[in-house]
mmCIF file of C-alpha atoms in Angstrom:
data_model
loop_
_atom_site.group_PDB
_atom_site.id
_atom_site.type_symbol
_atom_site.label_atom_id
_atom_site.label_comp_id
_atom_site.label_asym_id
_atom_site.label_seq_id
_atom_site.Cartn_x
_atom_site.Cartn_y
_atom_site.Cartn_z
ATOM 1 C CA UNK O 240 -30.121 -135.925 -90.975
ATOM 2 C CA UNK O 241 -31.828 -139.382 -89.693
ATOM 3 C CA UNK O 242 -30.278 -140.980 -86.751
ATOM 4 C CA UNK O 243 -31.704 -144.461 -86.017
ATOM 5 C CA UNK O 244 -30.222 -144.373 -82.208
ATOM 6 C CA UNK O 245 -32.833 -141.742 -81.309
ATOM 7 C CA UNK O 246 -36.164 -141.339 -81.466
ATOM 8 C CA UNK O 247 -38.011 -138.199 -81.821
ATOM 9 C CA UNK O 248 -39.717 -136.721 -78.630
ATOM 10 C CA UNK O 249 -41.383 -133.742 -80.168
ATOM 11 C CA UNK O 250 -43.101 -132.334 -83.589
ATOM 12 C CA UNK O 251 -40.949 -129.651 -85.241
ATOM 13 C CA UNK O 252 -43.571 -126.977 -84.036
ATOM 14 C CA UNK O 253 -41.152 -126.964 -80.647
ATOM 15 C CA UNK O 254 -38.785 -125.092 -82.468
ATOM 16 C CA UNK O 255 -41.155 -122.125 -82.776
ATOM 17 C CA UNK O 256 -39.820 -122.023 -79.220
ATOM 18 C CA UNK O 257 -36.647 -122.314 -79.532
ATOM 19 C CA UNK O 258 -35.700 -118.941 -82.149
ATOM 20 C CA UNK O 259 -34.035 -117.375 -79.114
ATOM 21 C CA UNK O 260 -31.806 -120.405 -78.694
ATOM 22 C CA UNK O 261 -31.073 -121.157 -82.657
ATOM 23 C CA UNK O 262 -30.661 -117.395 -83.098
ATOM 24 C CA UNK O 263 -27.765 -117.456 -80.801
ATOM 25 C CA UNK O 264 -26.257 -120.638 -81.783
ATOM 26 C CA UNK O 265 -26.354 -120.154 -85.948
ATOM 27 C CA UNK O 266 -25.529 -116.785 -85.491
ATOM 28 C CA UNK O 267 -22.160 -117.755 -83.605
ATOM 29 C CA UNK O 268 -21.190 -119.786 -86.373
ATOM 30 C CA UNK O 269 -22.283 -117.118 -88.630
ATOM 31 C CA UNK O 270 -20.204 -114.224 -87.895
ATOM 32 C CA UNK O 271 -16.692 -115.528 -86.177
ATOM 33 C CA UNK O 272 -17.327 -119.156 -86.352
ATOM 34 C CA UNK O 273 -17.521 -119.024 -82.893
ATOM 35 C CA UNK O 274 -18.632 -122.546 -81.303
ATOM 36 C CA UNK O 275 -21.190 -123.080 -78.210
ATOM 37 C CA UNK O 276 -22.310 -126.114 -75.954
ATOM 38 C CA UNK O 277 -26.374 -126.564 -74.935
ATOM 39 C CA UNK O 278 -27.394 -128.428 -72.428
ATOM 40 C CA UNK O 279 -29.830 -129.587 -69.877
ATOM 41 C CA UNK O 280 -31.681 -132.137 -68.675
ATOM 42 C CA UNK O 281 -33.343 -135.588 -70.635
ATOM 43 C CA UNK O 282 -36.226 -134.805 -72.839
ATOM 44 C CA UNK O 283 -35.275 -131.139 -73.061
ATOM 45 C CA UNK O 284 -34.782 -131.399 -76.980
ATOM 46 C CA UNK O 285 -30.885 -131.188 -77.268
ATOM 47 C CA UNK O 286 -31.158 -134.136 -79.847
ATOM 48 C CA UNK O 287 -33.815 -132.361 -81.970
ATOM 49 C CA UNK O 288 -32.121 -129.048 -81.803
ATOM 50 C CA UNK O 289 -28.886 -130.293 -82.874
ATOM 51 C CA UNK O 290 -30.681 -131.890 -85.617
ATOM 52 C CA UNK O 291 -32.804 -128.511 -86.790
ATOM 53 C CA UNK O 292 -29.475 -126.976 -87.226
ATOM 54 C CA UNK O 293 -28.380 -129.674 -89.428
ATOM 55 C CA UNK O 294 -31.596 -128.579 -92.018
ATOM 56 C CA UNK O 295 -30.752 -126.656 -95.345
ATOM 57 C CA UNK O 296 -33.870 -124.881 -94.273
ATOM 58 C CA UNK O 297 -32.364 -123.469 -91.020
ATOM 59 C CA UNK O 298 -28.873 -122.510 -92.369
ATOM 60 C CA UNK O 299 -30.434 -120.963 -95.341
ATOM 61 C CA UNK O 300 -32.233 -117.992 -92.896
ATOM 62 C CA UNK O 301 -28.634 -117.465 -91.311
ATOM 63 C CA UNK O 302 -27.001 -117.492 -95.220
ATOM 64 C CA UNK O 303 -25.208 -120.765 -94.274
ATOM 65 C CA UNK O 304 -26.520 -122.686 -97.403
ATOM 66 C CA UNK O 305 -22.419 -123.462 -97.985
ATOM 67 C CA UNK O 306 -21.851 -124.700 -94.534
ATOM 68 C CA UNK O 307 -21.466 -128.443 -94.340
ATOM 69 C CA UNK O 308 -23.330 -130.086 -91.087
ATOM 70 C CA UNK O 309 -22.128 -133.135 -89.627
ATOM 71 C CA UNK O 310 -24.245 -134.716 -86.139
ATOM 72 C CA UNK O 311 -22.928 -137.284 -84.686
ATOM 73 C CA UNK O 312 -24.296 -138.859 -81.412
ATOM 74 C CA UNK O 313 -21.507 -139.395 -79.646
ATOM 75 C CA UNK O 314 -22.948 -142.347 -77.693
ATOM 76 C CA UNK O 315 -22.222 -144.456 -80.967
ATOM 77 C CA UNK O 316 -18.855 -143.826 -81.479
ATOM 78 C CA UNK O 317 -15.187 -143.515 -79.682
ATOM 79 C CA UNK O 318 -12.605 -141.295 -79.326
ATOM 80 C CA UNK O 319 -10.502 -143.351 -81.080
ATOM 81 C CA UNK O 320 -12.648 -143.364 -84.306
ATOM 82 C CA UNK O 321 -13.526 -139.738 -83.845
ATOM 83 C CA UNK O 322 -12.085 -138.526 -87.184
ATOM 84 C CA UNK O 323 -12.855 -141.293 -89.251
ATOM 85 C CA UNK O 324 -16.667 -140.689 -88.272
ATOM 86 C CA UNK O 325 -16.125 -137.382 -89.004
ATOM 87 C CA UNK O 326 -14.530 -137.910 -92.656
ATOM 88 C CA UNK O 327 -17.178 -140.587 -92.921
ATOM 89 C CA UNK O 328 -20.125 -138.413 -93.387
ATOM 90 C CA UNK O 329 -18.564 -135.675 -95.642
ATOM 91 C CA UNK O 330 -20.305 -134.954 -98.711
ATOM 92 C CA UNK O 331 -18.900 -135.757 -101.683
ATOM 93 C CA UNK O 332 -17.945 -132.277 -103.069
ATOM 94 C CA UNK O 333 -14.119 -131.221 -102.694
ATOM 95 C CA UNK O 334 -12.810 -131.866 -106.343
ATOM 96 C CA UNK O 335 -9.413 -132.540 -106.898
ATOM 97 C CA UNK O 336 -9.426 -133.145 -102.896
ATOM 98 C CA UNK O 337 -11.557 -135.456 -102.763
ATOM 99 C CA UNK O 338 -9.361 -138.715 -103.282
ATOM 100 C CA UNK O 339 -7.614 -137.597 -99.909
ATOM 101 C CA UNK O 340 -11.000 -138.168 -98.157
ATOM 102 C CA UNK O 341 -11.639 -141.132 -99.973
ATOM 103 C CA UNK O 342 -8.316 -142.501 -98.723
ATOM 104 C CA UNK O 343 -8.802 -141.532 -95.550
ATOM 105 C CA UNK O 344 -11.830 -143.207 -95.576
ATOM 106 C CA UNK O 345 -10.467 -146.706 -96.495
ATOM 107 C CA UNK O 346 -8.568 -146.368 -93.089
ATOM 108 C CA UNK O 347 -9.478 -148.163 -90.075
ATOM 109 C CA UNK O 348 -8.995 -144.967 -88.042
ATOM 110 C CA UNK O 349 -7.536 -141.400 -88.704
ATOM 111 C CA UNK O 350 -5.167 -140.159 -86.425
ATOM 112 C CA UNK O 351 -5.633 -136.146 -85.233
ATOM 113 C CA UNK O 352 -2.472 -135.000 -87.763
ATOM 114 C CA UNK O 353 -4.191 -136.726 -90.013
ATOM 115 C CA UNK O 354 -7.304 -134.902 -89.677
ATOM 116 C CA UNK O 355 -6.136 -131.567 -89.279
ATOM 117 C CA UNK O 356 -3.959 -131.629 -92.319
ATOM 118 C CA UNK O 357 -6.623 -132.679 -94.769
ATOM 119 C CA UNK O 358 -9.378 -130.142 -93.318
ATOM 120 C CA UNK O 359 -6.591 -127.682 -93.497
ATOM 121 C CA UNK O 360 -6.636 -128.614 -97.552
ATOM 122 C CA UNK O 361 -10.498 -128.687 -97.486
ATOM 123 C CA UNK O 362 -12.037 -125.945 -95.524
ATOM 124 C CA UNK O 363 -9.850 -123.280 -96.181
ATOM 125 C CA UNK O 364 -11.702 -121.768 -98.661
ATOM 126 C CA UNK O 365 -15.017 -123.377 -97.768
ATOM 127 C CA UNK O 366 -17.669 -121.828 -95.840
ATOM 128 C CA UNK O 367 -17.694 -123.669 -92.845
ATOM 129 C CA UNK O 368 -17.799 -126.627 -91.144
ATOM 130 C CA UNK O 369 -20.412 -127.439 -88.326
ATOM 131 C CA UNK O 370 -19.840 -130.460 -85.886
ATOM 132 C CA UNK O 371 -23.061 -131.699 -84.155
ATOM 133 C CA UNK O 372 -22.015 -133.751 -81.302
ATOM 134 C CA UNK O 373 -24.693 -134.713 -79.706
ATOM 135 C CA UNK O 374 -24.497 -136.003 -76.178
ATOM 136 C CA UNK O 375 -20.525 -135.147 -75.969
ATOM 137 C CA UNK O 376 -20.617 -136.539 -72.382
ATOM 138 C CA UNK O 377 -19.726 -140.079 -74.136
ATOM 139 C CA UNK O 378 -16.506 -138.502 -75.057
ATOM 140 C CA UNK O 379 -15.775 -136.753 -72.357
ATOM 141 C CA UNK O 380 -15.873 -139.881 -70.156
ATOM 142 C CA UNK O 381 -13.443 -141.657 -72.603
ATOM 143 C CA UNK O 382 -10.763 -139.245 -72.040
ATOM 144 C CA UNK O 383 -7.802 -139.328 -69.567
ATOM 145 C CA UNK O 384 -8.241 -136.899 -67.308
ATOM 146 C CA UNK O 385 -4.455 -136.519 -66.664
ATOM 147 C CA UNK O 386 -3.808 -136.029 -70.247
ATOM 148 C CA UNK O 387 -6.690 -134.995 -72.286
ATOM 149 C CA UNK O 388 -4.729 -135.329 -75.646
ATOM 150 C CA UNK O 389 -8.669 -135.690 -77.595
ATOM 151 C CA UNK O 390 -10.165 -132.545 -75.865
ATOM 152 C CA UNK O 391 -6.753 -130.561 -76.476
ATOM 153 C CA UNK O 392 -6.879 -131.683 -79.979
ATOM 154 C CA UNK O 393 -9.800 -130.604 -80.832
ATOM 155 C CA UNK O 394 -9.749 -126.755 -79.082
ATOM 156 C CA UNK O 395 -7.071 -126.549 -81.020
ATOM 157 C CA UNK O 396 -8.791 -127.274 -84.178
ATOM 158 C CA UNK O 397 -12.013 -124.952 -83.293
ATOM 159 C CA UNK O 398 -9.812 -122.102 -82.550
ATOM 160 C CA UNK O 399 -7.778 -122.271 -85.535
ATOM 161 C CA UNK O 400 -7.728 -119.137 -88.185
ATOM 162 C CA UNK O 401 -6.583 -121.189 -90.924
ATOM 163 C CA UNK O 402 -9.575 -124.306 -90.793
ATOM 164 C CA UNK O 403 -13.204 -122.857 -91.129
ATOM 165 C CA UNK O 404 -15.174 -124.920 -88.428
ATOM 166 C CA UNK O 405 -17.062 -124.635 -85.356
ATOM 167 C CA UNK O 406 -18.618 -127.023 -83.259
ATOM 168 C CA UNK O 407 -22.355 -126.907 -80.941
ATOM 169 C CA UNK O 408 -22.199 -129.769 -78.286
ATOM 170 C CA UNK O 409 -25.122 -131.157 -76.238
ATOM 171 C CA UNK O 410 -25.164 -132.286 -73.196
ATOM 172 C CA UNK O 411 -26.729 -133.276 -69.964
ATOM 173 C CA UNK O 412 -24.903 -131.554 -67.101
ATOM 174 C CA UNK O 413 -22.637 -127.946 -67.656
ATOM 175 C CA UNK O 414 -19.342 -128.587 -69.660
ATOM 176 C CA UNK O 415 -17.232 -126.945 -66.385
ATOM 177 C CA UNK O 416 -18.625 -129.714 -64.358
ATOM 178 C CA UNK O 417 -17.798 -132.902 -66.535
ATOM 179 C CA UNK O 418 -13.875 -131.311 -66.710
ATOM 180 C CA UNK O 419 -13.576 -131.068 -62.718
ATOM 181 C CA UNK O 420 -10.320 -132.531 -62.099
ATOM 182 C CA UNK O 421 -8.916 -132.296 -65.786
ATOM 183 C CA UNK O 422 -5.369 -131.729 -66.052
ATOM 184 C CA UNK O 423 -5.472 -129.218 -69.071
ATOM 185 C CA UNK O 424 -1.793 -127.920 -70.525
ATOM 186 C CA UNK O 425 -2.222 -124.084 -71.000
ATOM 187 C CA UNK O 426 -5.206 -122.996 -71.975
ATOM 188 C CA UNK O 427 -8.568 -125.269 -70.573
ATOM 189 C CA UNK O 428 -11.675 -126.713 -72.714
ATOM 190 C CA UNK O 429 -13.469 -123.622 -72.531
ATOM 191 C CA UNK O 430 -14.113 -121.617 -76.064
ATOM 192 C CA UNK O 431 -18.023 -122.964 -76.207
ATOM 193 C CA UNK O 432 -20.935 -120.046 -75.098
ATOM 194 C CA UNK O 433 -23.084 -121.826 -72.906
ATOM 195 C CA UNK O 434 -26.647 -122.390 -73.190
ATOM 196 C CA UNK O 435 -29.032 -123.826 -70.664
ATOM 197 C CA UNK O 436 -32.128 -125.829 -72.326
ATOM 198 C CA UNK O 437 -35.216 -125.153 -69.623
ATOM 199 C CA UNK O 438 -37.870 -127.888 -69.962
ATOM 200 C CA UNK O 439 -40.373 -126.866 -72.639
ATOM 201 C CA UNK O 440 -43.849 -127.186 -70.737
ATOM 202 C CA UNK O 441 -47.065 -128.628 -71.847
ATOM 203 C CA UNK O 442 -48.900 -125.231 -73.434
ATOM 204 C CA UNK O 443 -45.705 -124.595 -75.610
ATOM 205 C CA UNK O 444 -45.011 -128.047 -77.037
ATOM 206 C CA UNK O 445 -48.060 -127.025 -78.712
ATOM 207 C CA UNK O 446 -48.229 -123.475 -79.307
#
C-alpha cells in the first residue's frame, strides 16, 4: 500500500533478511490471531516491514490471501479519528454490509461502540483483519495516562473471540516503556509479542 508521508529507505531485497522476523509476525496472525509490536531504532525498516506484510504476495505464503490489511502511520492521524481511518480504507467487499460502512464513512468521526459493533457484523465470518500501525508512539502520546479509554478500547477489541483481527505495531522505543506511569483498569496494554528490529548492516542491505 503507498504512503506518501514516507519515503522508502531500502530495496525490497532487505526483506531476504528479515524471514525470521515476518515468519514470526504472519504466523501469529495465522494460527490464533495473536497480535505483536516491532520496534527499534530510526532507519531500522519498521515502515517497510509493516508495509511487506500489507503485500498479497506475503500473506499468500502464510494462506492469508482472505485477510484484509490496513497500515496506517499513525503520525497522520488522531485518536479521535482512529476508527473512521480505519473504516476509511476498507475494501469494498462486505455485501449486504456494506451500506453500514458506507454510513459510517459519511461520519465525521466513529465513536469505539460504533466500531466494534459493525466489525462485530463484518469480521465474524471473515478471515481476518490486520491493523498496521505504524509508528503507534503518535497514539500513545495522545492518550491520558490516567484514563487510557483508546488503549483499553482497543485490547479489548484484539482480544475478542467473536471479531477476527489482530494488530502488528511499530515503534521506536519498547511498548512497556512508553506505558510507564499508565493507570490501566484490570488487565494492562500488554497482549503484543515483542520484537526487537537490530540495525541491518551494510553487507546485508545487499545480500
Amino acid at each position: 500500500m503507498n504512503n506518501k508521508h514516507v519515503s522508502p529507505a531500502y530495496s525490497p531485497t532487505i526483506f531476504n533478511n528479515r524471514d525470521k522476523e515476518i515468519w514470526i509476525v504472519l504466523g501469529r496472525v495465522a494460527t490464533n490471531r495473536e497480535s505483536t509490536v516491532v520496534y527499534g531504532e530510526a532507519g531500522t525498516g519498521k515502515t517497510w516491514l509493516l508495509k511487506h506484510l500489507a503485500a498479497p504476495s506475503t500473506l499468500a505464503e502464510y494462506e492469508l490471501e482472505d485477510a484484509i490489511p490496513i497500515y496506517i502511520d499513525c503520525q497522520t492521524i488522531s485518536i479521535t479519528h482512529f476508527w473512521h481511518d480505519i473504516f476509511a480504507q476498507l475494501p469494498s467487499m462486505f455485501g449486504e454490509n456494506q451500506p453500514l460502512i458506507d454510513e459510517l464513512r459519511a461520519e465525521e468521526s466513529i465513536d469505539f461502540s460504533a466500531a466494534r459493533r459493525i466489525l462485530l457484523k463484518l469480521m465474524r465470518n471473515q478471515d481476518c483483519l490486520v491493523l498496521l500501525l505504524d509508528n503507534f508512539d503518535a497514539l500513545i502520546v495522545q492518550e491520558n495516562s490516567e484514563e487510557p479509554d483508546f488503549l483499553n478500547q482497543l485490547r479489548s477489541l484484539l482480544i475478542s473471540r467473536d471479531i477476527s483481527i489482530a494488530a502488528v505495531l511499530s515503534l521506536q522505543n519498547k511498548l512497556e516503556t512508553l506505558l510507564q506511569g499508565f493507570n490501566f483498569v484490570g488487565s494492562e496494554f500488554n497482549i503484543f509479542y515483542p520484537i526487537e528490529l537490530k540495525p541491518l548492516d551494510e553487507h546485508k542491505r545487499d545480500s
